[in-house]
Amino acid sequence: MDVRVQSDPFDMGAELNRFANRQDNAGAVVSFSGIVRDLAAGDLQHMQIEHYPGMTERAMTKITHEAMTRWSLVDAFVLHRYGDLTPGEPIMMVATAARHRADAFAAAEFLMDYLKSRAPFWKKETTTRGDRWIEAKAGDLKKSQDWS
């Protein structure tokens, strides 16, 4: 299991290859990478992501352990960035490995829903119209709560 919170950019392909290459007991590897998007084409200047060092890593490790147990994962990888990010930059990545694809898919979706709605990150967008804090969308919160 590998859980990382970092400010440095990452190479999605290299991270996935690193994860996949260490799997010798898995029948399935599932991955998802999130990218900073500009919903209003040309409006977003950057997104600032803040977190509490230590607390964020502990929370992400706890939820990753839960996914490992709940779906009998062979391995899991969760990476989330913080700092100033611009549109098109990778912001997060989840990869899961399991003996069967259903477990790998379900665990990856569970981890993505957690990162999207409950992980202790605070996001602020700076746009051409000013700054605004991003709140979790009701649909994302519901999906996350549905896992309980």
Coordinates of N, CA, C and O in Angstrom, one line a residue, residues 27-129:
G27 N -5.1 -10.3 -10.4 CA -5.6 -10.6 -11.7 C -6.2 -9.3 -12.4 O -6.5 -9.3 -13.5
A28 N -6.2 -8.2 -11.6 CA -6.8 -7.0 -12.1 C -6.1 -5.8 -11.5 O -5.8 -5.8 -10.3
V29 N -5.8 -4.8 -12.3 CA -5.4 -3.5 -11.8 C -6.3 -2.4 -12.4 O -6.5 -2.4 -13.6
V30 N -6.9 -1.6 -11.6 CA -7.7 -0.5 -12.0 C -7.1 0.8 -11.6 O -6.6 0.9 -10.5
S31 N -7.2 1.8 -12.5 CA -6.6 3.1 -12.1 C -7.5 4.2 -12.5 O -8.3 4.1 -13.5
F32 N -7.4 5.3 -11.8 CA -8.1 6.6 -12.2 C -7.2 7.7 -11.9 O -6.6 7.7 -10.8
S33 N -7.1 8.7 -12.8 CA -6.4 9.9 -12.6 C -7.3 11.1 -12.8 O -8.0 11.2 -13.8
G34 N -7.2 12.0 -11.8 CA -8.0 13.2 -11.9 C -7.1 14.4 -12.4 O -5.9 14.4 -12.1
I35 N -7.7 15.2 -13.3 CA -7.0 16.3 -13.9 C -7.7 17.6 -13.5 O -8.9 17.7 -13.5
V36 N -7.0 18.7 -13.2 CA -7.6 20.0 -13.0 C -8.3 20.4 -14.2 O -7.7 20.5 -15.3
R37 N -9.5 20.8 -14.1 CA -10.3 21.2 -15.3 C -10.8 22.6 -15.2 O -11.1 23.1 -14.0
D38 N -10.9 23.2 -16.3 CA -11.5 24.6 -16.4 C -12.9 24.5 -17.0 O -13.0 24.3 -18.2
L39 N -13.9 24.5 -16.1 CA -15.2 24.3 -16.6 C -15.7 25.4 -17.5 O -16.6 25.2 -18.3
A40 N -15.2 26.6 -17.4 CA -15.6 27.7 -18.2 C -14.6 28.1 -19.3 O -14.4 29.3 -19.6
A41 N -13.8 27.1 -19.8 CA -12.8 27.3 -20.8 C -12.2 28.7 -20.8 O -12.6 29.6 -21.4
G42 N -11.0 28.7 -20.2 CA -10.2 30.0 -20.1 C -10.5 30.8 -18.9 O -9.8 31.9 -18.8
D43 N -11.4 30.4 -18.0 CA -11.7 31.2 -16.9 C -10.8 30.9 -15.7 O -10.4 31.8 -14.9
L44 N -10.4 29.6 -15.5 CA -9.6 29.2 -14.3 C -8.2 29.6 -14.6 O -7.5 29.1 -15.5
Q45 N -7.6 30.3 -13.6 CA -6.2 30.7 -13.7 C -5.4 29.6 -13.0 O -4.4 29.1 -13.5
H46 N -5.8 29.3 -11.8 CA -5.2 28.1 -11.0 C -6.1 27.7 -9.9 O -7.1 28.4 -9.5
M47 N -5.8 26.5 -9.4 CA -6.5 26.0 -8.2 C -5.5 25.8 -7.1 O -4.4 25.3 -7.3
Q48 N -5.8 26.3 -5.9 CA -5.0 26.2 -4.8 C -5.6 25.1 -3.9 O -6.7 25.2 -3.5
I49 N -4.8 24.1 -3.5 CA -5.2 23.0 -2.7 C -4.4 23.1 -1.4 O -3.2 23.1 -1.4
E50 N -5.1 23.1 -0.3 CA -4.5 23.2 1.0 C -4.8 21.9 1.8 O -5.9 21.3 1.6
H51 N -4.0 21.5 2.8 CA -4.2 20.4 3.6 C -3.5 20.6 4.9 O -2.6 21.5 5.0
Y52 N -3.8 19.8 5.9 CA -3.0 19.8 7.2 C -2.1 18.6 7.1 O -2.5 17.4 7.2
P53 N -0.8 18.8 7.0 CA 0.2 17.7 6.9 C 0.0 16.8 8.2 O -0.2 17.3 9.3
G54 N 0.2 15.6 7.9 CA 0.0 14.6 9.0 C -1.5 14.1 9.1 O -1.8 13.0 9.0
M55 N -2.4 15.1 9.3 CA -3.8 14.7 9.4 C -4.3 14.1 8.1 O -5.0 13.1 8.1
T56 N -4.0 14.8 7.0 CA -4.5 14.4 5.7 C -3.9 13.0 5.4 O -4.7 12.1 4.9
E57 N -2.6 12.8 5.6 CA -2.0 11.5 5.3 C -2.7 10.4 6.2 O -2.9 9.3 5.7
R58 N -2.9 10.7 7.4 CA -3.5 9.7 8.3 C -4.9 9.3 7.8 O -5.3 8.1 7.8
A59 N -5.7 10.3 7.5 CA -7.1 10.1 7.0 C -7.0 9.2 5.7 O -7.8 8.3 5.6
M60 N -6.2 9.6 4.8 CA -6.1 8.8 3.5 C -5.6 7.4 3.8 O -6.1 6.5 3.1
T61 N -4.6 7.2 4.7 CA -4.2 5.9 5.0 C -5.3 5.0 5.6 O -5.4 3.9 5.2
K62 N -6.0 5.6 6.5 CA -7.1 4.9 7.1 C -8.2 4.4 6.1 O -8.6 3.3 6.2
I63 N -8.6 5.3 5.2 CA -9.6 4.9 4.2 C -9.0 3.9 3.2 O -9.7 3.0 2.7
T64 N -7.7 4.0 2.9 CA -7.1 3.0 2.0 C -7.0 1.7 2.7 O -7.3 0.6 2.1
H65 N -6.7 1.6 4.0 CA -6.8 0.4 4.7 C -8.2 -0.2 4.7 O -8.3 -1.4 4.5
E66 N -9.2 0.6 4.9 CA -10.5 0.2 4.8 C -10.8 -0.5 3.5 O -11.5 -1.6 3.4
A67 N -10.4 0.2 2.4 CA -10.6 -0.4 1.0 C -9.9 -1.7 0.9 O -10.4 -2.7 0.3
M68 N -8.7 -1.8 1.4 CA -7.9 -3.0 1.3 C -8.6 -4.2 1.9 O -8.7 -5.3 1.3
T69 N -9.2 -4.0 3.1 CA -9.9 -5.0 3.8 C -11.2 -5.3 3.2 O -11.6 -6.5 3.0
R70 N -12.0 -4.3 2.9 CA -13.4 -4.5 2.5 C -13.4 -5.2 1.1 O -14.4 -6.0 0.9
W71 N -12.5 -5.0 0.3 CA -12.5 -5.7 -1.1 C -11.3 -6.6 -1.2 O -11.0 -7.0 -2.4
S72 N -10.7 -7.0 -0.2 CA -9.6 -8.0 -0.3 C -8.6 -7.6 -1.4 O -8.2 -8.5 -2.2
L73 N -8.1 -6.4 -1.3 CA -7.2 -5.9 -2.3 C -5.8 -6.6 -2.1 O -5.4 -6.8 -0.9
V74 N -5.1 -6.7 -3.1 CA -3.7 -7.2 -3.1 C -2.8 -6.0 -2.8 O -1.8 -6.1 -2.0
D75 N -3.2 -4.8 -3.3 CA -2.4 -3.6 -3.2 C -3.3 -2.4 -3.5 O -4.3 -2.5 -4.2
A76 N -2.8 -1.2 -3.1 CA -3.5 0.0 -3.4 C -2.5 1.2 -3.4 O -1.5 1.2 -2.7
F77 N -2.8 2.2 -4.2 CA -2.0 3.3 -4.4 C -2.9 4.6 -4.5 O -3.9 4.6 -5.2
V78 N -2.7 5.5 -3.6 CA -3.5 6.8 -3.6 C -2.5 7.9 -3.5 O -1.7 8.0 -2.6
L79 N -2.6 8.9 -4.5 CA -1.8 10.0 -4.5 C -2.7 11.3 -4.7 O -3.6 11.2 -5.6
H80 N -2.4 12.3 -3.9 CA -3.2 13.6 -4.1 C -2.2 14.7 -4.0 O -1.4 14.7 -3.1
R81 N -2.3 15.7 -4.8 CA -1.4 16.8 -4.8 C -2.0 18.0 -4.0 O -3.2 18.1 -3.8
Y82 N -1.1 18.9 -3.6 CA -1.6 20.1 -3.0 C -0.7 21.2 -3.5 O 0.3 21.0 -4.2
G83 N -1.1 22.5 -3.3 CA -0.4 23.6 -3.8 C -1.2 24.3 -4.9 O -2.4 24.1 -5.1
D84 N -0.5 25.1 -5.7 CA -1.1 25.7 -6.9 C -1.0 24.8 -8.1 O 0.1 24.5 -8.5
L85 N -2.2 24.5 -8.7 CA -2.2 23.7 -9.9 C -3.0 24.4 -11.0 O -3.9 25.2 -10.7
T86 N -2.6 24.2 -12.2 CA -3.2 24.9 -13.4 C -4.0 23.9 -14.2 O -3.8 22.6 -14.0
P87 N -5.0 24.4 -15.0 CA -5.8 23.4 -15.8 C -4.9 22.5 -16.6 O -3.9 22.9 -17.2
G88 N -5.3 21.2 -16.6 CA -4.6 20.2 -17.4 C -3.6 19.4 -16.5 O -3.1 18.4 -17.0
E89 N -3.3 19.9 -15.3 CA -2.3 19.2 -14.5 C -3.0 18.0 -13.8 O -4.1 18.2 -13.3
P90 N -2.3 16.9 -13.6 CA -2.8 15.8 -12.8 C -2.9 16.3 -11.3 O -2.0 16.9 -10.8
I91 N -4.1 16.0 -10.7 CA -4.3 16.4 -9.3 C -4.3 15.2 -8.4 O -3.9 15.3 -7.2
M92 N -4.7 14.0 -8.9 CA -4.8 12.8 -8.0 C -4.8 11.6 -8.8 O -5.0 11.6 -10.0
M93 N -4.5 10.5 -8.1 CA -4.5 9.2 -8.8 C -4.8 8.1 -7.8 O -4.3 8.2 -6.6
V94 N -5.6 7.1 -8.2 CA -5.9 6.0 -7.4 C -5.6 4.7 -8.3 O -6.0 4.7 -9.5
A95 N -5.0 3.7 -7.7 CA -4.8 2.5 -8.4 C -5.1 1.4 -7.4 O -4.7 1.5 -6.2
T96 N -5.8 0.3 -7.8 CA -6.1 -0.8 -6.9 C -5.7 -2.1 -7.7 O -5.8 -2.2 -8.9
A97 N -5.3 -3.1 -6.9 CA -5.0 -4.4 -7.5 C -5.7 -5.4 -6.6 O -5.7 -5.4 -5.4
A98 N -6.4 -6.3 -7.3 CA -7.1 -7.4 -6.7 C -7.0 -8.7 -7.5 O -6.6 -8.6 -8.7
R99 N -7.4 -9.7 -6.9 CA -7.5 -11.0 -7.6 C -8.5 -11.0 -8.7 O -8.4 -11.6 -9.8
H100 N -9.6 -10.2 -8.5 CA -10.7 -10.2 -9.4 C -11.1 -8.7 -9.7 O -11.0 -7.8 -8.9
R101 N -11.5 -8.4 -11.0 CA -11.8 -7.1 -11.4 C -12.9 -6.4 -10.6 O -12.8 -5.2 -10.4
A102 N -13.9 -7.1 -10.2 CA -15.0 -6.4 -9.5 C -14.5 -5.8 -8.2 O -14.9 -4.6 -7.9
D103 N -13.6 -6.4 -7.5 CA -13.1 -5.9 -6.3 C -12.2 -4.6 -6.6 O -12.3 -3.6 -5.9
A104 N -11.4 -4.8 -7.6 CA -10.5 -3.7 -8.0 C -11.3 -2.4 -8.4 O -11.0 -1.3 -8.0
F105 N -12.4 -2.6 -9.2 CA -13.2 -1.5 -9.6 C -13.9 -0.9 -8.5 O -14.0 0.3 -8.3
A106 N -14.6 -1.7 -7.6 CA -15.3 -1.2 -6.5 C -14.4 -0.4 -5.5 O -14.8 0.7 -5.1
A107 N -13.3 -0.9 -5.2 CA -12.4 -0.3 -4.3 C -11.9 1.1 -4.9 O -11.8 2.1 -4.2
A108 N -11.6 1.1 -6.1 CA -11.1 2.3 -6.8 C -12.2 3.4 -6.7 O -11.9 4.5 -6.4
E109 N -13.4 3.0 -7.0 CA -14.5 3.9 -7.0 C -14.7 4.5 -5.6 O -15.0 5.7 -5.3
F110 N -14.7 3.6 -4.6 CA -14.8 4.0 -3.2 C -13.7 5.0 -2.8 O -14.0 6.0 -2.2
L111 N -12.5 4.7 -3.2 CA -11.4 5.7 -2.9 C -11.6 7.0 -3.6 O -11.3 8.1 -3.0
M112 N -12.0 7.0 -4.8 CA -12.2 8.2 -5.6 C -13.3 9.0 -5.0 O -13.2 10.2 -4.8
D113 N -14.4 8.4 -4.6 CA -15.5 9.1 -3.9 C -15.1 9.7 -2.6 O -15.5 10.8 -2.3
Y114 N -14.3 9.0 -1.9 CA -13.7 9.6 -0.6 C -12.9 10.8 -0.9 O -13.1 11.9 -0.3
L115 N -12.0 10.7 -1.9 CA -11.1 11.9 -2.2 C -11.9 13.1 -2.7 O -11.6 14.2 -2.4
K116 N -12.9 12.8 -3.4 CA -13.8 13.9 -4.0 C -14.6 14.6 -3.0 O -14.8 15.8 -3.1
S117 N -15.0 13.9 -1.9 CA -16.0 14.5 -1.1 C -15.7 14.6 0.4 O -16.2 15.5 1.1
R118 N -14.8 13.7 0.9 CA -14.5 13.7 2.4 C -13.1 13.9 2.8 O -12.8 14.1 3.9
A119 N -12.2 13.7 1.8 CA -10.7 13.9 2.2 C -10.5 15.3 2.7 O -11.0 16.2 2.2
P120 N -9.6 15.4 3.7 CA -9.3 16.8 4.3 C -8.4 17.6 3.4 O -7.2 17.8 3.7
F121 N -9.0 18.1 2.3 CA -8.3 19.0 1.4 C -9.3 20.2 1.2 O -10.5 20.0 1.3
W122 N -8.7 21.4 1.1 CA -9.5 22.6 0.9 C -9.0 23.2 -0.5 O -7.8 23.4 -0.7
K123 N -10.0 23.4 -1.4 CA -9.7 23.9 -2.7 C -10.3 25.2 -3.0 O -11.5 25.5 -2.7
K124 N -9.4 26.1 -3.5 CA -9.9 27.4 -3.9 C -9.5 27.7 -5.3 O -8.3 27.5 -5.7
E125 N -10.5 28.1 -6.1 CA -10.2 28.5 -7.5 C -10.0 30.0 -7.6 O -10.7 30.8 -7.0
T126 N -9.0 30.3 -8.4 CA -8.7 31.7 -8.8 C -9.1 31.8 -10.3 O -8.5 31.1 -11.1
T127 N -10.1 32.6 -10.6 CA -10.6 32.7 -11.9 C -10.5 34.2 -12.4 O -10.1 35.0 -11.6
T128 N -10.8 34.4 -13.6 CA -10.8 35.8 -14.1 C -11.8 36.7 -13.4 O -11.7 37.9 -13.4
R129 N -12.8 36.1 -12.7 CA -13.8 36.8 -11.9 C -13.5 36.9 -10.5 O -14.3 37.4 -9.7

